[in-house]
mmCIF file of C-alpha atoms in Angstrom:
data_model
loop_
_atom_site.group_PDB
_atom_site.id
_atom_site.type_symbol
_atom_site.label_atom_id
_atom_site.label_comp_id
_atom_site.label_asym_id
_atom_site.label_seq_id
_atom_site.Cartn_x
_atom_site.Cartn_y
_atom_site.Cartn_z
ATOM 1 C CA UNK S 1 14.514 -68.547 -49.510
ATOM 2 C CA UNK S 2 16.463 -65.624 -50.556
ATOM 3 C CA UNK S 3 17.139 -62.928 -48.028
ATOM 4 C CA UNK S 4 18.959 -60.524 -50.390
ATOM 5 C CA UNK S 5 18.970 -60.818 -54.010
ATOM 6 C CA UNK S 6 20.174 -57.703 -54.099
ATOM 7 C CA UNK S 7 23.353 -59.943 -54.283
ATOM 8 C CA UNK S 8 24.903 -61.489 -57.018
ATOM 9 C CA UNK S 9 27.617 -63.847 -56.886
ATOM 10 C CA UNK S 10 28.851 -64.676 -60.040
ATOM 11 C CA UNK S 11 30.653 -67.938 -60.713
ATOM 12 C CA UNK S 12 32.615 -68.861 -63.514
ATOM 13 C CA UNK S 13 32.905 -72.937 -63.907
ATOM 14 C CA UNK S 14 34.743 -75.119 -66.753
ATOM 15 C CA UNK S 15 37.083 -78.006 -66.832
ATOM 16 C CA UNK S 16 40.670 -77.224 -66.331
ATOM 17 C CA UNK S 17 43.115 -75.458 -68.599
ATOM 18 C CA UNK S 18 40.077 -73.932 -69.973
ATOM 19 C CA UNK S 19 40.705 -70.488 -69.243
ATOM 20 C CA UNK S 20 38.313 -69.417 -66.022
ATOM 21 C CA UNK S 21 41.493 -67.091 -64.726
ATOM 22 C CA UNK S 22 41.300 -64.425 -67.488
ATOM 23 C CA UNK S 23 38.074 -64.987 -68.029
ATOM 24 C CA UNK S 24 36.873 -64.531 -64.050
ATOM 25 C CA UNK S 25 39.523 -61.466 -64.272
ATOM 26 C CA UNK S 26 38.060 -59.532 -66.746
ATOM 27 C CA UNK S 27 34.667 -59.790 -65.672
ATOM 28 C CA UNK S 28 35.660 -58.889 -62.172
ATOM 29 C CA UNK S 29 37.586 -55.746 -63.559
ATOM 30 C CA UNK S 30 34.176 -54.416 -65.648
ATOM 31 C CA UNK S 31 31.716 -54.629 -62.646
ATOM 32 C CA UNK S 32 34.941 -53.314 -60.305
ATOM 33 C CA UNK S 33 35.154 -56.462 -57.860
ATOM 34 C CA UNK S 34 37.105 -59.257 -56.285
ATOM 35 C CA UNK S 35 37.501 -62.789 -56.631
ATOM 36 C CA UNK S 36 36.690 -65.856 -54.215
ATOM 37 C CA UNK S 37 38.664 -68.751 -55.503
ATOM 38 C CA UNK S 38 37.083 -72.618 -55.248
ATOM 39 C CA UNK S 39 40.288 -74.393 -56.385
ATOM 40 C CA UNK S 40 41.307 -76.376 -53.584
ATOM 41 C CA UNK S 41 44.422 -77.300 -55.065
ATOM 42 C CA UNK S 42 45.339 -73.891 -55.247
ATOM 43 C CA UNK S 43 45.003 -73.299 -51.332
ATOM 44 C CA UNK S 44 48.630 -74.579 -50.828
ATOM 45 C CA UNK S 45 51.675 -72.123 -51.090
ATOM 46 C CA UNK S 46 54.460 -74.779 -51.231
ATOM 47 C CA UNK S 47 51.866 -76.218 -54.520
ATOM 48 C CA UNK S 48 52.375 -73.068 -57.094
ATOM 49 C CA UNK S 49 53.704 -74.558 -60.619
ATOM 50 C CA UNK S 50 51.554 -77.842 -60.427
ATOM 51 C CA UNK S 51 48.609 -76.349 -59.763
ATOM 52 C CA UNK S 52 48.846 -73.656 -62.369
ATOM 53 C CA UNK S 53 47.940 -70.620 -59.622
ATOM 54 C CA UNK S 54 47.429 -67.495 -61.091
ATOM 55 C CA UNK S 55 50.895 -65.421 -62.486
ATOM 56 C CA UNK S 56 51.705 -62.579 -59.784
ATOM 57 C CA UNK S 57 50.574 -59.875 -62.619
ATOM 58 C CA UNK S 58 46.883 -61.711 -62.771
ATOM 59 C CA UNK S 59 46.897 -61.555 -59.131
ATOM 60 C CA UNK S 60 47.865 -57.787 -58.888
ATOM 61 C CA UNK S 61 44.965 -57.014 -61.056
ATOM 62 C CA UNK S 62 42.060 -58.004 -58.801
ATOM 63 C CA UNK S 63 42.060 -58.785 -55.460
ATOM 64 C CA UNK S 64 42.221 -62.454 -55.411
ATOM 65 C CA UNK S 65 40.555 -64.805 -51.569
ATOM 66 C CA UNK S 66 42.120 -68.378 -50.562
ATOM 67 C CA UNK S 67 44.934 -68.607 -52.898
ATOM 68 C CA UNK S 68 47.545 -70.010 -51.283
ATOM 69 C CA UNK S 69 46.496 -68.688 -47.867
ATOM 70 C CA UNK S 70 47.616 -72.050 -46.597
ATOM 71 C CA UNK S 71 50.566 -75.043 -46.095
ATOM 72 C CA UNK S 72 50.336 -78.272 -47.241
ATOM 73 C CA UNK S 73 50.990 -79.141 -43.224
ATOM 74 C CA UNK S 74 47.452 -77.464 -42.453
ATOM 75 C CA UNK S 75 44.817 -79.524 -41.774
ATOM 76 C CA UNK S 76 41.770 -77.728 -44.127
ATOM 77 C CA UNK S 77 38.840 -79.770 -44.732
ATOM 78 C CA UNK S 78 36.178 -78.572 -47.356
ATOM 79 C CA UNK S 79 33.627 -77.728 -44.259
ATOM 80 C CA UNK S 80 35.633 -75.174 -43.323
ATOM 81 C CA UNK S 81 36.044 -73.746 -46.509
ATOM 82 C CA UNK S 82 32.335 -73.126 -46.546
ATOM 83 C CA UNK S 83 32.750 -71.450 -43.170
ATOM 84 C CA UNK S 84 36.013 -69.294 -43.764
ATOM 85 C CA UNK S 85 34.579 -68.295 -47.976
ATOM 86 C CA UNK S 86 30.945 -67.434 -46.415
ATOM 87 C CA UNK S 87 32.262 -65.268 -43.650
ATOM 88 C CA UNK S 88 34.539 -63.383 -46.437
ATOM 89 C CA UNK S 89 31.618 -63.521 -49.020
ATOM 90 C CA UNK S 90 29.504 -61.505 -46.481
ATOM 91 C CA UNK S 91 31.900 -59.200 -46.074
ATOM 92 C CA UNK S 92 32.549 -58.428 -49.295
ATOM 93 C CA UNK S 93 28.779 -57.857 -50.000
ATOM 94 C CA UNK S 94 28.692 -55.122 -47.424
ATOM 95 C CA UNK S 95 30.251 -52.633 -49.791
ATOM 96 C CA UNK S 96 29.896 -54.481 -53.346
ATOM 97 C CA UNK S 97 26.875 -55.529 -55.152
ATOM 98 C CA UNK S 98 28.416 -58.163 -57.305
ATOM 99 C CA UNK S 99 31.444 -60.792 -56.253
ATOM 100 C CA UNK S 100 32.781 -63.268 -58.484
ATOM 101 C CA UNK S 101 33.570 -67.009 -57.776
ATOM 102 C CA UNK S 102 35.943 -68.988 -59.496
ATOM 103 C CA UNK S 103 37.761 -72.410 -60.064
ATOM 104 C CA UNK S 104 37.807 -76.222 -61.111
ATOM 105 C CA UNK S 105 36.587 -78.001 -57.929
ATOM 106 C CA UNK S 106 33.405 -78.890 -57.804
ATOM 107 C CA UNK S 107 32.791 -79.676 -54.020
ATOM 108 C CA UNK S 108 33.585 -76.353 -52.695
ATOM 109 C CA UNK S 109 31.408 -74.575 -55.296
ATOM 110 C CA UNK S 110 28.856 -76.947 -53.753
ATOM 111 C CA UNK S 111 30.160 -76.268 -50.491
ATOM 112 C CA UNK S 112 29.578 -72.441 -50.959
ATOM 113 C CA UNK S 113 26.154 -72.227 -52.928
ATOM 114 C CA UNK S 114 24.528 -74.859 -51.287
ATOM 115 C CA UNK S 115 25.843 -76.160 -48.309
ATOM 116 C CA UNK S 116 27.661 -79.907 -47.977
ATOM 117 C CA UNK S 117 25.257 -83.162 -47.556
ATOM 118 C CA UNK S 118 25.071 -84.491 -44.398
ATOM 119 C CA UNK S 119 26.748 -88.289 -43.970
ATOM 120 C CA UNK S 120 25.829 -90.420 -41.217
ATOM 121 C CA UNK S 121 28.337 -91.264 -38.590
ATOM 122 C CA UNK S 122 30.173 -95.232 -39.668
ATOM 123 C CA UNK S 123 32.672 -96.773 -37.761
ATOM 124 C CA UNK S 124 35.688 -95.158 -37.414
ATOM 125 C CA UNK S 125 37.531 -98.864 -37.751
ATOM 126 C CA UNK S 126 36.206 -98.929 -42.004
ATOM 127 C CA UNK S 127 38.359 -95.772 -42.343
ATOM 128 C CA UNK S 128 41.652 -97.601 -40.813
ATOM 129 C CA UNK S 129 41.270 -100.482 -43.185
ATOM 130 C CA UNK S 130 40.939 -98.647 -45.965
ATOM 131 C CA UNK S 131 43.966 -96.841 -45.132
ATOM 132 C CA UNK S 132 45.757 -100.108 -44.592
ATOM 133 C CA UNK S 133 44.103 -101.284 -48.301
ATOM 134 C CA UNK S 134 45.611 -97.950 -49.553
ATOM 135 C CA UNK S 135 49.617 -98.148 -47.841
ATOM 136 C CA UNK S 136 49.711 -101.883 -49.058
ATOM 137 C CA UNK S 137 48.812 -102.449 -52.230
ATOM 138 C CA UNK S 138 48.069 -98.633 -53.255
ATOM 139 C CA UNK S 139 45.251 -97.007 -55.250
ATOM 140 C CA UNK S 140 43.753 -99.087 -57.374
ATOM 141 C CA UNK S 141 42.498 -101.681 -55.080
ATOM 142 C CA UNK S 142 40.229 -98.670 -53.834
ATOM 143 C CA UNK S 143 38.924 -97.452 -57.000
ATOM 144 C CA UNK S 144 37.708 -101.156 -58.128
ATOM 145 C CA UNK S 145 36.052 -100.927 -54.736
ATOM 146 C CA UNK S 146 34.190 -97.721 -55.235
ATOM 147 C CA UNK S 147 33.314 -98.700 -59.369
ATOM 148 C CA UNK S 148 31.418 -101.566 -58.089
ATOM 149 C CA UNK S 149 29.622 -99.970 -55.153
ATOM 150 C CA UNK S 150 28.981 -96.622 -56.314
ATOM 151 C CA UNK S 151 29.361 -96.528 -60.168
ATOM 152 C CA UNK S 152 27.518 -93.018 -60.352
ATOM 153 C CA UNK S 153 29.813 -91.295 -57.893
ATOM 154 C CA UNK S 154 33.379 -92.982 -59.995
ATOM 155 C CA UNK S 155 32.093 -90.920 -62.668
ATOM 156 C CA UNK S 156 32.483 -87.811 -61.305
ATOM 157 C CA UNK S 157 35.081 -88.226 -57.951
ATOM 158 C CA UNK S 158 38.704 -87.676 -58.356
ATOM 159 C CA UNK S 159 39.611 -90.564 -58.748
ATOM 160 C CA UNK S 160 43.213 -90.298 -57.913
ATOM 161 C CA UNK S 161 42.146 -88.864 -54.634
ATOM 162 C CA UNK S 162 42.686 -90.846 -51.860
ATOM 163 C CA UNK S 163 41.751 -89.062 -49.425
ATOM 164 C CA UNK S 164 37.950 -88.694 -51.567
ATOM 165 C CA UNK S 165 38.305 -92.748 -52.500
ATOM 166 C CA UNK S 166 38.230 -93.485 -49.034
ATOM 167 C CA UNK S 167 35.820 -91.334 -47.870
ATOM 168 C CA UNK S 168 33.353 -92.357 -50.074
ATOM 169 C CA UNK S 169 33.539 -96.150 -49.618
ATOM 170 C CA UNK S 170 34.018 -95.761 -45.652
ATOM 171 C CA UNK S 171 30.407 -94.508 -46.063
ATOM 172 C CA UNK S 172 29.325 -96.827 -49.063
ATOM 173 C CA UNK S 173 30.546 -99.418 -46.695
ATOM 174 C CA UNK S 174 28.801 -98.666 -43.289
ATOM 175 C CA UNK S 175 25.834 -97.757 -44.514
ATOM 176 C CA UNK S 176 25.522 -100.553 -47.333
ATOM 177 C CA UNK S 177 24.160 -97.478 -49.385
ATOM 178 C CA UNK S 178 25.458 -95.365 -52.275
ATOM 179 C CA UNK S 179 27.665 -92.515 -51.362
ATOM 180 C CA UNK S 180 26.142 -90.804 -54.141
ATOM 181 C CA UNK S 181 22.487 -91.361 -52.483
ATOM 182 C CA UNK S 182 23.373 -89.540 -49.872
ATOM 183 C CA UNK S 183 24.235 -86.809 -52.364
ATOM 184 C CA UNK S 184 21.370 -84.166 -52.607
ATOM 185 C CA UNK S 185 21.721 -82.651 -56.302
ATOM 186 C CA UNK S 186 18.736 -80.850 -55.999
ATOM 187 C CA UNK S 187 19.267 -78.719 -52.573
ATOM 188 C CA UNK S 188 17.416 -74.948 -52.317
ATOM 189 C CA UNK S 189 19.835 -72.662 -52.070
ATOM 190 C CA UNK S 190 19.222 -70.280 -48.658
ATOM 191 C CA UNK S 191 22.339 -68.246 -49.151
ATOM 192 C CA UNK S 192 22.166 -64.557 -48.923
ATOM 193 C CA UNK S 193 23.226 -63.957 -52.722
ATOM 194 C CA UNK S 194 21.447 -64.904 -55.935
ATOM 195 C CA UNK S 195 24.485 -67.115 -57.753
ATOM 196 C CA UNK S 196 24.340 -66.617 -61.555
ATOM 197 C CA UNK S 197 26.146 -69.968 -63.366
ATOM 198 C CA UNK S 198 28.728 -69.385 -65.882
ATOM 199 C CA UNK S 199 30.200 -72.302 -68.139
ATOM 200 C CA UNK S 200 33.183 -72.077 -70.256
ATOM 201 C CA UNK S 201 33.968 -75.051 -72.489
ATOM 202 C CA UNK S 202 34.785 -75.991 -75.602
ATOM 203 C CA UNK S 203 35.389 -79.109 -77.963
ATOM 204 C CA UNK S 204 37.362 -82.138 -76.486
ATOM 205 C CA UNK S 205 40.064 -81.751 -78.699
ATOM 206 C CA UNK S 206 40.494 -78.024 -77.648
ATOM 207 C CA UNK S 207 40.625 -78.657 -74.445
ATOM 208 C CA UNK S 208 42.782 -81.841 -74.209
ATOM 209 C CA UNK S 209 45.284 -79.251 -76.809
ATOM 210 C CA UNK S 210 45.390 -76.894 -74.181
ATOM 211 C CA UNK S 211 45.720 -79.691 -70.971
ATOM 212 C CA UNK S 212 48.422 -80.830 -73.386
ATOM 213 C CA UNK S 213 50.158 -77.008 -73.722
ATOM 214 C CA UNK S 214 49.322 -76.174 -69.740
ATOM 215 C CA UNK S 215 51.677 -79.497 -68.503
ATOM 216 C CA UNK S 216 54.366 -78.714 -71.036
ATOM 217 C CA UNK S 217 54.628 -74.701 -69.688
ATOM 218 C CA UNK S 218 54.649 -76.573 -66.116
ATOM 219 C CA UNK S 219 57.739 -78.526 -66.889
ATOM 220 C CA UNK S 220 58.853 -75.187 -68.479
ATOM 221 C CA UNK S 221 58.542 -73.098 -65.201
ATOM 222 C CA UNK S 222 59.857 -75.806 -62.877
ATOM 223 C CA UNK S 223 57.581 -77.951 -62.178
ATOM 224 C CA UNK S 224 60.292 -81.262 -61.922
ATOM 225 C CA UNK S 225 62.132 -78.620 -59.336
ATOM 226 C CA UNK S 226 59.309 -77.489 -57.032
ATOM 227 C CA UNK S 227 58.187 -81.699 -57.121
ATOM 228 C CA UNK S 228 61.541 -82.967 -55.781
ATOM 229 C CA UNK S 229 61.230 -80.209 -52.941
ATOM 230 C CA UNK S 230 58.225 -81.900 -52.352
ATOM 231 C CA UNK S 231 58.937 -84.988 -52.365
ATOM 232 C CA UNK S 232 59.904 -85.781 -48.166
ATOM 233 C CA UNK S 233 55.902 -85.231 -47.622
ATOM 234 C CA UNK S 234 54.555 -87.145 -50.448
ATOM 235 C CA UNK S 235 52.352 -88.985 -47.580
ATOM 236 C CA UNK S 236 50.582 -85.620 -46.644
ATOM 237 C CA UNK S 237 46.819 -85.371 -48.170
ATOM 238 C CA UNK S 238 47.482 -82.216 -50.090
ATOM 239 C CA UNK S 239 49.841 -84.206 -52.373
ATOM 240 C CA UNK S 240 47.715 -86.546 -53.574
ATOM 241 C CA UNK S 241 47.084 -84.805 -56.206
ATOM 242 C CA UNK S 242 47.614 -85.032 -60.559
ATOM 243 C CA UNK S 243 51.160 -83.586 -61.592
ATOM 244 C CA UNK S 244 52.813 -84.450 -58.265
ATOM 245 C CA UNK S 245 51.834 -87.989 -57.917
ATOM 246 C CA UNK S 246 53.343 -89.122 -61.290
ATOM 247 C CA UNK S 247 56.473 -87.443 -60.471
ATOM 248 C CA UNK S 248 56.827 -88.951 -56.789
ATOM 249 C CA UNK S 249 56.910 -92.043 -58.635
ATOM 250 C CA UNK S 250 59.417 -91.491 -61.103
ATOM 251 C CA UNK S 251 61.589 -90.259 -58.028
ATOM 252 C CA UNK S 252 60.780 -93.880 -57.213
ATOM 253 C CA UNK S 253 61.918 -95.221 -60.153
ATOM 254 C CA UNK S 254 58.368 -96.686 -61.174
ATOM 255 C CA UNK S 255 58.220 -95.069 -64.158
ATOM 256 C CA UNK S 256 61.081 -93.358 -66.522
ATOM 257 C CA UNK S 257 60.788 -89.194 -66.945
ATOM 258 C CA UNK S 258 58.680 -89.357 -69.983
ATOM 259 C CA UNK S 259 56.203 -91.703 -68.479
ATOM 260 C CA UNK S 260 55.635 -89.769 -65.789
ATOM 261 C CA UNK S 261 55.019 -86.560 -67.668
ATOM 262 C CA UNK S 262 52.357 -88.333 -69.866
ATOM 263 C CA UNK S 263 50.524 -89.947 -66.958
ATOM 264 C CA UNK S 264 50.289 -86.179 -65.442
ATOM 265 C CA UNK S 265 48.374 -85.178 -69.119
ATOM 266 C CA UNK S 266 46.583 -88.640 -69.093
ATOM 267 C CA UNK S 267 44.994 -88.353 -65.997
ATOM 268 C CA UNK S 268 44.589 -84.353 -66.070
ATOM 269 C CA UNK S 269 42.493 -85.113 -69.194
ATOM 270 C CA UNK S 270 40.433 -88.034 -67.395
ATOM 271 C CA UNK S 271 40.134 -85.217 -64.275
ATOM 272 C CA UNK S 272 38.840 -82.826 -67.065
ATOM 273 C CA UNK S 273 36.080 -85.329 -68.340
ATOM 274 C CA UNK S 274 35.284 -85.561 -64.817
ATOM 275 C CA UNK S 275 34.401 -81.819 -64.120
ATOM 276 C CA UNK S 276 32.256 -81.902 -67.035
ATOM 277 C CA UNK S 277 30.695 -84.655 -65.889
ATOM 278 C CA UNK S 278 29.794 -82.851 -62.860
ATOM 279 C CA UNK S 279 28.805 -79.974 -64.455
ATOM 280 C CA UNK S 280 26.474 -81.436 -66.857
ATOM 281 C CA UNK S 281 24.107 -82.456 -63.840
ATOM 282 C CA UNK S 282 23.752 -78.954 -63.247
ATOM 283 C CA UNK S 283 20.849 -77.675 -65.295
ATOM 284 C CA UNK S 284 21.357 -73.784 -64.390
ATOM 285 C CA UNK S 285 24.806 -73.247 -66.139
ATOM 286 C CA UNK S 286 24.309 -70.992 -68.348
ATOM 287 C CA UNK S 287 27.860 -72.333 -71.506
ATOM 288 C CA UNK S 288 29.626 -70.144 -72.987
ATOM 289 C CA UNK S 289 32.757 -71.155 -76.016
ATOM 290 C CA UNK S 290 36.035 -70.510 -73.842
ATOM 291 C CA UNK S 291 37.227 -67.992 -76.533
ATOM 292 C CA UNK S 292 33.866 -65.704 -76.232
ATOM 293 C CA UNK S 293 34.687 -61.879 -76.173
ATOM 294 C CA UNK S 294 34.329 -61.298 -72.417
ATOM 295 C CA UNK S 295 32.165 -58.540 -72.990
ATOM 296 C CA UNK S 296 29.524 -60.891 -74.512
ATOM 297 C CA UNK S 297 29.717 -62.809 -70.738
ATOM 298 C CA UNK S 298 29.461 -59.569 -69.160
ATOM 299 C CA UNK S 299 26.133 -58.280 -71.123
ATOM 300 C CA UNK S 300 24.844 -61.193 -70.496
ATOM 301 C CA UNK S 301 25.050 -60.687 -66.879
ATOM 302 C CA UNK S 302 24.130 -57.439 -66.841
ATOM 303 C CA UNK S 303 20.534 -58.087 -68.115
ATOM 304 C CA UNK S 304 20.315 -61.023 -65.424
ATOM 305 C CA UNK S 305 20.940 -58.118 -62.595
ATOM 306 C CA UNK S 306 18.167 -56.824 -60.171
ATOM 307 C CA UNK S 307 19.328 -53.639 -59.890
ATOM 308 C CA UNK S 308 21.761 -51.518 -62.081
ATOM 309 C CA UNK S 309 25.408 -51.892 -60.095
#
């Protein structure tokens, strides 16, 4: 149950490259605010061009929360997250009325509205074989894995995540059950703060275009440079991630420069189809075309307030 709906946490969801930074901007500028970002890719400030963090002149305009606030040599899981964005959420609510939350991944917008499923303890010796799977004969092996045991959760994970690969078939594993089933989609919300669901998307093609224009303007601003600095601590969890992944391996010499820039739009477009996939289990999103005039968003949200703020 509610304890203040007085409170009104607005979050602004889409697929990537869709245009949730201007978009989460503006509306925080019109009801005078801040911004609590979800994008764990984002968190890491060694991981600025690939991850396509906001320009230091979007940043100056509204106070932006857990943007890279951390190093890739932190250990950050998305459990504390929840702790560190709810403590600052509260906070923020002392003096404000309205807050805004933002970004692509859709675990820690779980993590903060709801609260994160609880997984039953498996043996810690799954985990270790997996990893052993995963340093000798690499990704794939785990993703056939996870297909067959959990086909509803493939649809949706990252599935270029390791890290999330693993995690979900130490559990599909130990339990002989579904990650997914362990998943509650359907969880009350007892936060203090009434959330109010904003969607931007838009037609494949448009957004696949603009995937297609968002890697190019990467390579454009250094993104080959600030890869190869990288490239010593490929290993480290943060890394396994689209647009540093592909490049690791042309370092390698697995795949020529122009491969590897068209694996990191291939699989940011299959990460894309993913989000929506997520999203479309979500029946309170309330869609909006990514090139809406933001003061149509920001009407709307005004009649969806309690009280005038």
């Amino acid at each position: 149950m509610l304890t203040n709906s007085n409170k009104t946490l607005v979050c602004i969801f889409g697929p990537t490259a869709i245009g949730k930074t201007r978009v989460s901007i503006e509306i925080a500028k019109a009801f005078n605010t801040e911004i609590i970002s979800c994008d764990s890719r984002q968190f890491y400030k060694e991981m600025k061009i690939g991850t396509a963090v906001p320009s230091d002149k979007e940043l100056a305009q509204v106070q932006h929360y857990f943007i890279q606030h951390l190093s890739i040599f932190d250990n950050y899981s998305v459990g504390d997250y929840e702790k560190d964005a709810l403590k600052k959420i509260n906070k923020i609510f002392q003096h404000k009325n309205i807050l805004c939350l933002t970004g692509g991944s859709g675990l820690y917008q779980k993590a903060v509205l709801e609260g994160l499923d609880h997984f039953p303890e498996v043996d810690k010796n799954i985990r270790k074989k997996l990893n052993t799977i995963f340093e000798n004969e690499g990704i794939k092996p785990l993703q056939d894995q996870l297909k067959r045991l959990d086909p509803e959760y493939f649809k949706t994970v990252d599935i270029q995540n390791p890290h999330r690969l693993i995690r979900a078939l130490e559990i599909c594993i130990g339990t002989s059950k579904s990650y997914s089933s362990f998943i509650n989609t359907n969880k009350t919300s007892n936060r203090d703060f009434r959330p109010i669901k904003i969607g931007l998307t838009a037609d494949r093609t448009i957004i696949y275009e603009r995937i297609e224009q968002r890697v190019d303007n990467m390579f454009d601003n250094g993104l080959l440079k600030e890869a190869q600095s990288l490239y010593k601590y490929r290993n480290l969890n943060a890394l396994q991630t689209v647009g540093y992944k592909e490049l690791f391996e042309y370092f390698d010499g697995k795949l020529n420069f122009e491969e590897a820039k068209a694996e990191i739009k291939k699989n940011t477009r299959r990460y894309a189809k993913r989000q929506l996939t997520w999203y479309r289990k979500q029946k309170d999103i309330n869609w909006f075309e990514y090139d809406t005039n933001v003061d149509k968003i920001t009407d709307y949200i005004k009649t969806t307030l309690p009280v005038k703020s």
